[in-house]
Tab-separated table of C-alpha atoms in Angstrom:
chain	number	residue	atom	x	y	z
L	1	MET	CA	6.303	-8.867	8.969
L	2	ASP	CA	7.362	-11.873	10.738
L	3	SER	CA	11.672	-9.811	12.496
L	4	GLN	CA	12.339	-13.521	14.209
L	5	THR	CA	16.825	-13.770	14.170
L	6	LYS	CA	18.699	-10.208	14.450
L	7	ALA	CA	22.281	-12.207	15.507
L	8	GLU	CA	23.059	-12.553	11.692
L	9	PRO	CA	22.890	-10.891	8.589
L	10	MET	CA	19.713	-10.881	6.992
L	11	ARG	CA	18.168	-12.435	4.434
L	12	VAL	CA	15.295	-10.726	3.452
L	13	LEU	CA	12.218	-12.313	1.184
L	14	VAL	CA	9.533	-9.773	-0.044
L	15	THR	CA	6.314	-10.632	-1.707
L	16	GLY	CA	4.511	-8.946	-3.117
L	17	GLY	CA	8.141	-7.651	-5.257
L	18	SER	CA	6.758	-6.300	-7.737
L	19	GLY	CA	2.911	-3.353	-6.940
L	20	LEU	CA	2.951	-0.156	-5.491
L	21	VAL	CA	4.644	-0.961	-1.856
L	22	GLY	CA	6.869	-3.558	-2.811
L	23	LYS	CA	9.339	-1.514	-5.379
L	24	ALA	CA	8.779	1.535	-2.841
L	25	ILE	CA	10.387	-0.943	-0.064
L	26	GLU	CA	13.131	-1.776	-3.370
L	27	HIS	CA	14.170	2.008	-4.030
L	28	VAL	CA	14.807	2.233	-0.266
L	29	VAL	CA	17.474	-0.256	-0.404
L	30	LYS	CA	18.957	-0.191	-2.546
L	31	GLN	CA	19.245	3.279	-4.206
L	32	GLU	CA	18.759	5.158	-0.414
L	33	GLY	CA	21.465	3.230	1.247
L	34	GLY	CA	18.432	0.607	3.249
L	35	CYS	CA	20.751	-2.410	2.369
L	36	LEU	CA	23.457	-2.442	5.429
L	37	GLU	CA	26.310	-4.814	5.079
L	38	GLY	CA	26.292	-8.169	4.715
L	39	GLU	CA	22.063	-8.063	3.467
L	40	GLN	CA	20.475	-10.614	0.673
L	41	TRP	CA	17.391	-9.033	-0.601
L	42	THR	CA	14.887	-10.769	-2.779
L	43	PHE	CA	11.787	-9.170	-4.530
L	44	LEU	CA	8.736	-11.625	-5.705
L	45	SER	CA	6.694	-10.920	-7.660
L	46	SER	CA	3.476	-13.069	-8.426
L	47	LYS	CA	5.867	-14.559	-12.109
L	48	GLU	CA	7.315	-16.001	-9.509
L	49	ALA	CA	5.403	-17.815	-8.151
L	50	ASN	CA	1.573	-18.307	-7.087
L	51	LEU	CA	1.530	-18.214	-3.372
L	52	VAL	CA	-1.237	-19.472	-3.019
L	53	ASP	CA	-0.122	-22.808	-3.684
L	54	LEU	CA	2.153	-25.147	-0.697
L	55	GLN	CA	4.233	-25.865	-2.912
L	56	GLN	CA	5.422	-23.323	-4.148
L	57	THR	CA	5.385	-21.581	-1.237
L	58	ARG	CA	7.782	-24.620	0.512
L	59	ALA	CA	9.935	-24.373	-3.118
L	60	VAL	CA	10.473	-20.825	-2.877
L	61	PHE	CA	11.060	-20.510	1.179
L	62	GLU	CA	13.932	-23.876	0.875
L	63	LYS	CA	16.089	-21.528	-2.430
L	64	TYR	CA	15.495	-18.292	-0.619
L	65	ARG	CA	16.213	-19.384	3.227
L	66	PRO	CA	15.113	-16.497	4.473
L	67	THR	CA	15.389	-14.599	7.463
L	68	HIS	CA	12.983	-12.631	7.488
L	69	VAL	CA	9.525	-12.203	5.680
L	70	ILE	CA	8.113	-8.887	4.019
L	71	HIS	CA	4.291	-10.375	2.825
L	72	LEU	CA	2.919	-7.657	0.567
L	73	ALA	CA	0.881	-10.786	-2.273
L	74	ALA	CA	-2.052	-10.251	-1.547
L	75	LYS	CA	-5.621	-8.540	-3.719
L	76	VAL	CA	-5.971	-5.676	-3.727
L	77	GLY	CA	-7.726	-2.572	-5.342
L	78	GLY	CA	-10.108	0.668	-5.349
L	79	LEU	CA	-13.298	1.041	-3.278
L	80	TYR	CA	-14.969	-0.170	-6.770
L	81	LEU	CA	-13.317	-3.036	-6.694
L	82	HIS	CA	-13.832	-3.659	-3.090
L	83	MET	CA	-17.944	-3.737	-3.527
L	84	LYS	CA	-17.797	-6.404	-7.080
L	85	GLU	CA	-15.370	-8.993	-5.392
L	86	ASN	CA	-16.071	-8.501	-1.322
L	87	LEU	CA	-16.044	-12.829	-1.275
L	88	HIS	CA	-12.859	-12.665	-3.800
L	89	PHE	CA	-11.224	-10.800	-1.464
L	90	LEU	CA	-12.404	-12.113	1.926
L	91	ILE	CA	-10.509	-15.578	0.694
L	92	HIS	CA	-7.796	-14.267	-1.355
L	93	ASN	CA	-6.798	-11.774	1.950
L	94	GLY	CA	-6.921	-14.530	4.363
L	95	PRO	CA	-16.167	-3.364	12.611
L	96	PRO	CA	-15.742	-3.507	8.543
L	97	HIS	CA	-17.929	-1.042	5.835
L	98	ASP	CA	-20.451	-2.861	3.618
L	99	SER	CA	-18.407	-1.311	0.827
L	100	ASN	CA	-14.881	-3.534	1.695
L	101	PHE	CA	-16.012	-6.083	3.820
L	102	GLY	CA	-14.431	-8.766	3.266
L	103	TYR	CA	-10.944	-7.088	2.868
L	104	SER	CA	-11.510	-5.416	6.487
L	105	HIS	CA	-12.154	-8.218	7.811
L	106	ALA	CA	-8.888	-10.354	6.223
L	107	LYS	CA	-6.971	-7.099	7.437
L	108	ARG	CA	-8.318	-8.176	10.380
L	109	MET	CA	-7.420	-11.940	10.855
L	110	ILE	CA	-3.635	-11.574	10.690
L	111	ASP	CA	-3.570	-9.787	13.382
L	112	ILE	CA	-5.139	-12.412	14.462
L	113	GLN	CA	-3.486	-14.975	13.345
L	114	ASN	CA	0.270	-13.723	14.354
L	115	ARG	CA	-1.315	-13.578	18.088
L	116	GLY	CA	-1.319	-17.164	18.059
L	117	TYR	CA	1.544	-17.851	16.001
L	118	PHE	CA	3.427	-16.798	18.718
L	119	ALA	CA	1.879	-17.348	21.519
L	120	GLN	CA	1.882	-21.459	20.246
L	121	HIS	CA	5.224	-21.657	18.322
L	122	GLY	CA	6.614	-18.160	18.854
L	123	ARG	CA	7.421	-17.253	16.476
L	124	HIS	CA	7.087	-13.562	16.320
L	125	TYR	CA	5.296	-11.554	13.279
L	126	THR	CA	4.001	-8.532	13.310
L	127	ALA	CA	1.596	-6.229	10.814
L	128	VAL	CA	1.344	-3.057	9.506
L	129	ILE	CA	-2.115	-0.936	8.170
L	130	PRO	CA	-1.030	2.073	6.210
L	131	THR	CA	-3.922	4.156	5.357
L	132	ASN	CA	-4.147	5.345	1.740
L	133	VAL	CA	-0.709	4.300	-0.072
L	134	TYR	CA	0.389	5.649	-3.285
L	135	GLY	CA	2.770	6.331	-5.603
L	136	PRO	CA	4.600	4.753	-8.019
L	137	TYR	CA	3.627	1.313	-9.544
L	138	ASP	CA	0.650	1.626	-8.133
L	139	ASN	CA	-2.153	0.586	-10.545
L	140	PHE	CA	-4.142	3.054	-12.900
L	141	ASN	CA	-6.296	0.580	-14.238
L	142	PHE	CA	-9.506	3.611	-14.405
L	143	GLU	CA	-11.741	0.545	-12.300
L	144	ASN	CA	-9.581	-1.205	-10.221
L	145	GLY	CA	-6.909	1.146	-9.153
L	146	HIS	CA	-6.933	2.660	-5.564
L	147	VAL	CA	-8.797	6.092	-5.835
L	148	LEU	CA	-5.319	8.567	-6.538
L	149	SER	CA	-3.635	6.565	-9.321
L	150	ALA	CA	-7.397	6.010	-10.869
L	151	LEU	CA	-8.055	9.414	-10.852
L	152	MET	CA	-4.989	10.838	-11.903
L	153	HIS	CA	-5.120	7.980	-14.921
L	154	LYS	CA	-8.635	9.811	-16.511
L	155	THR	CA	-7.054	13.526	-15.559
L	156	TYR	CA	-4.021	12.396	-18.306
L	157	ALA	CA	-6.605	10.718	-20.042
L	158	ALA	CA	-9.467	13.912	-19.984
L	159	LYS	CA	-6.527	15.899	-20.768
L	160	LYS	CA	-5.112	13.989	-24.154
L	161	GLU	CA	-9.170	14.260	-25.752
L	162	GLY	CA	-10.348	17.268	-24.653
L	163	THR	CA	-13.296	16.252	-22.153
L	164	PRO	CA	-14.310	16.862	-18.979
L	165	LEU	CA	-12.938	14.736	-15.972
L	166	GLN	CA	-15.277	12.591	-14.309
L	167	VAL	CA	-14.771	11.954	-11.168
L	168	TRP	CA	-16.792	8.658	-8.961
L	169	GLY	CA	-19.024	10.004	-6.611
L	170	SER	CA	-18.923	13.580	-4.788
L	171	GLY	CA	-15.907	14.260	-4.116
L	172	THR	CA	-16.484	15.315	0.116
L	173	PRO	CA	-15.345	11.707	1.715
L	174	ARG	CA	-12.221	12.211	3.365
L	175	ARG	CA	-9.041	10.116	3.456
L	176	GLN	CA	-5.399	9.986	4.607
L	177	PHE	CA	-2.967	9.400	2.023
L	178	ILE	CA	0.675	8.157	2.331
L	179	TYR	CA	3.333	7.776	-0.221
L	180	SER	CA	4.528	4.801	-0.566
L	181	LEU	CA	8.102	5.518	-0.605
L	182	ASP	CA	7.068	6.873	3.089
L	183	VAL	CA	5.743	3.250	4.043
L	184	ALA	CA	8.806	1.238	2.152
L	185	ARG	CA	11.040	3.632	4.573
L	186	LEU	CA	9.231	2.793	7.626
L	187	PHE	CA	8.648	-0.668	6.867
L	188	LEU	CA	12.578	-0.952	7.393
L	189	TRP	CA	12.386	0.009	10.480
L	190	VAL	CA	9.775	-1.953	11.960
L	191	LEU	CA	12.046	-5.282	10.337
L	192	ARG	CA	14.572	-3.965	11.992
L	193	GLU	CA	13.089	-1.836	15.274
L	194	TYR	CA	9.542	-2.509	16.139
L	195	ASP	CA	9.549	-5.813	18.266
L	196	GLU	CA	5.741	-6.083	19.637
L	197	ILE	CA	3.192	-8.948	17.894
L	198	ASP	CA	0.640	-5.911	17.902
L	199	PRO	CA	0.668	-4.027	15.026
L	200	ILE	CA	1.034	-0.955	14.348
L	201	ILE	CA	-0.696	2.191	11.909
L	202	LEU	CA	1.359	3.804	9.312
L	203	SER	CA	-0.416	7.256	8.192
L	204	VAL	CA	-0.217	10.850	8.886
L	205	GLY	CA	-1.816	12.923	11.550
L	206	GLU	CA	-5.121	13.131	11.351
L	207	GLU	CA	-4.588	16.361	10.449
L	208	GLU	CA	-3.795	15.421	7.368
L	209	GLU	CA	-7.072	13.694	6.112
L	210	LEU	CA	-8.885	15.879	3.879
L	211	PRO	CA	-11.603	15.589	1.010
L	212	ILE	CA	-11.150	13.590	-1.370
L	213	LYS	CA	-12.116	16.963	-4.245
L	214	ASP	CA	-8.447	18.049	-2.983
L	215	ALA	CA	-7.069	15.865	-3.586
L	216	VAL	CA	-8.536	15.656	-7.515
L	217	GLU	CA	-7.278	19.319	-7.821
L	218	MET	CA	-3.685	18.850	-6.424
L	219	ILE	CA	-3.882	15.968	-8.904
L	220	ALA	CA	-5.366	18.606	-12.072
L	221	ASP	CA	-2.606	20.407	-11.442
L	222	ALA	CA	0.497	18.750	-10.908
L	223	LEU	CA	-0.859	17.568	-14.997
L	224	ASP	CA	-2.740	20.587	-15.404
L	225	PHE	CA	-5.382	20.115	-16.993
L	226	LYS	CA	-7.231	23.168	-17.253
L	227	GLY	CA	-10.589	21.159	-18.289
L	228	GLN	CA	-14.422	21.140	-16.196
L	229	ILE	CA	-14.057	18.581	-13.950
L	230	VAL	CA	-18.016	16.586	-12.401
L	231	PHE	CA	-18.079	14.384	-9.375
L	232	ASP	CA	-21.073	12.109	-10.843
L	233	THR	CA	-22.830	11.293	-7.385
L	234	SER	CA	-24.788	8.912	-8.841
L	235	LYS	CA	-22.120	6.557	-8.226
L	236	SER	CA	-20.671	5.355	-4.750
L	237	ASP	CA	-18.309	7.578	-2.238
L	238	GLY	CA	-18.002	5.035	-0.125
L	239	GLN	CA	-17.428	5.852	3.656
L	240	MET	CA	-16.844	9.125	4.979
L	241	LYS	CA	-14.100	8.849	6.989
L	242	LYS	CA	-11.414	6.029	7.894
L	243	THR	CA	-9.759	8.332	10.698
L	244	ALA	CA	-6.429	6.907	11.680
L	245	SER	CA	-4.217	7.182	14.899
L	246	ASN	CA	-0.298	7.438	14.533
L	247	ALA	CA	0.050	8.582	17.999
L	248	LYS	CA	1.941	4.702	18.492
L	249	LEU	CA	4.043	5.556	14.941
L	250	ARG	CA	5.178	8.975	16.873
L	251	ARG	CA	5.333	7.627	20.095
L	252	TYR	CA	8.798	5.832	18.207
L	253	LEU	CA	9.489	8.408	15.981
L	254	PRO	CA	8.333	11.700	16.762
L	255	ASP	CA	11.254	13.482	13.783
L	256	PHE	CA	9.773	11.102	10.894
L	257	THR	CA	8.923	13.708	7.914
L	258	PHE	CA	6.715	12.392	5.611
L	259	THR	CA	5.691	13.743	2.087
L	260	PRO	CA	3.358	16.205	1.592
L	261	LEU	CA	0.895	15.293	0.238
L	262	SER	CA	0.711	17.779	-3.275
L	263	GLU	CA	4.529	16.672	-3.571
L	264	GLY	CA	3.358	13.216	-3.761
L	265	ILE	CA	1.463	13.342	-6.092
L	266	LYS	CA	3.106	15.684	-8.679
L	267	LYS	CA	6.288	13.100	-8.939
L	268	THR	CA	3.594	10.579	-8.914
L	269	CYS	CA	2.092	12.102	-11.989
L	270	ASP	CA	5.256	13.042	-13.598
L	271	TRP	CA	6.260	9.692	-13.107
L	272	PHE	CA	2.768	7.326	-15.013
L	273	VAL	CA	3.447	9.979	-17.479
L	274	ASN	CA	6.841	9.384	-18.005
L	275	ASN	CA	6.146	5.661	-17.625
L	276	TYR	CA	2.761	5.438	-19.603
L	277	ASP	CA	4.246	2.220	-21.753
L	278	ILE	CA	4.491	0.127	-18.471
L	279	ALA	CA	1.722	1.795	-15.846
L	280	ARG	CA	-0.728	-1.087	-14.683
L	281	THR	CA	-3.211	0.690	-16.684
């Protein structure tokens, strides 16, 4: 995220604008009053420009002349895609667990690059680190989607077909989940108010970390699934815990209210059912 200048109305370019977080930011900007007077917001998808191509990147910046950039474009996926394509995640994204070492190292390098740009060129870039984002417009693919979105699709399909819900892994790993609209609201705060180069974790509190099997039950309730739930322990659990502290965020925003997980899951399930034809499956 680049927030170099605040002297003039912002021209904000959001890459990855058609994805999970990009769509959430667009919602906050356009429907929750997130766009201030005089600001220009552009949401760019990979169909409009391949930012791996330097010429296309230059053309985009010459066209939109952004004062601020929220860079979301990346290769993303769930646990099993990470395990299968670690090298691709490292190449395309720029002490990790073996299941996602490529993605983890790529994310760590963003912070190092930001520090380097500031030290050598005075450029004001920072990185935000959200934990396990879920919400509308996510990738709901069984194999390549994020954990909650993939489970929502599996549950939807199991209910429709009258079959047991097959959950990969034991369901015991613990995770902190954050609703995409909460992430979007925090992104706008970071853009306008957060001046540090050091990254900031955007996450619910450590006390909100829960086993995946608890989230599965919330999804089953949201979709009114009454069938059998089977945990396939032959599949990898990945890392058992990834506990993240939001103490720094709370020092800045002690009163920020996160969407309860059960509420966010219900909203996301409703969106998925109502938009199945356009959802990424």
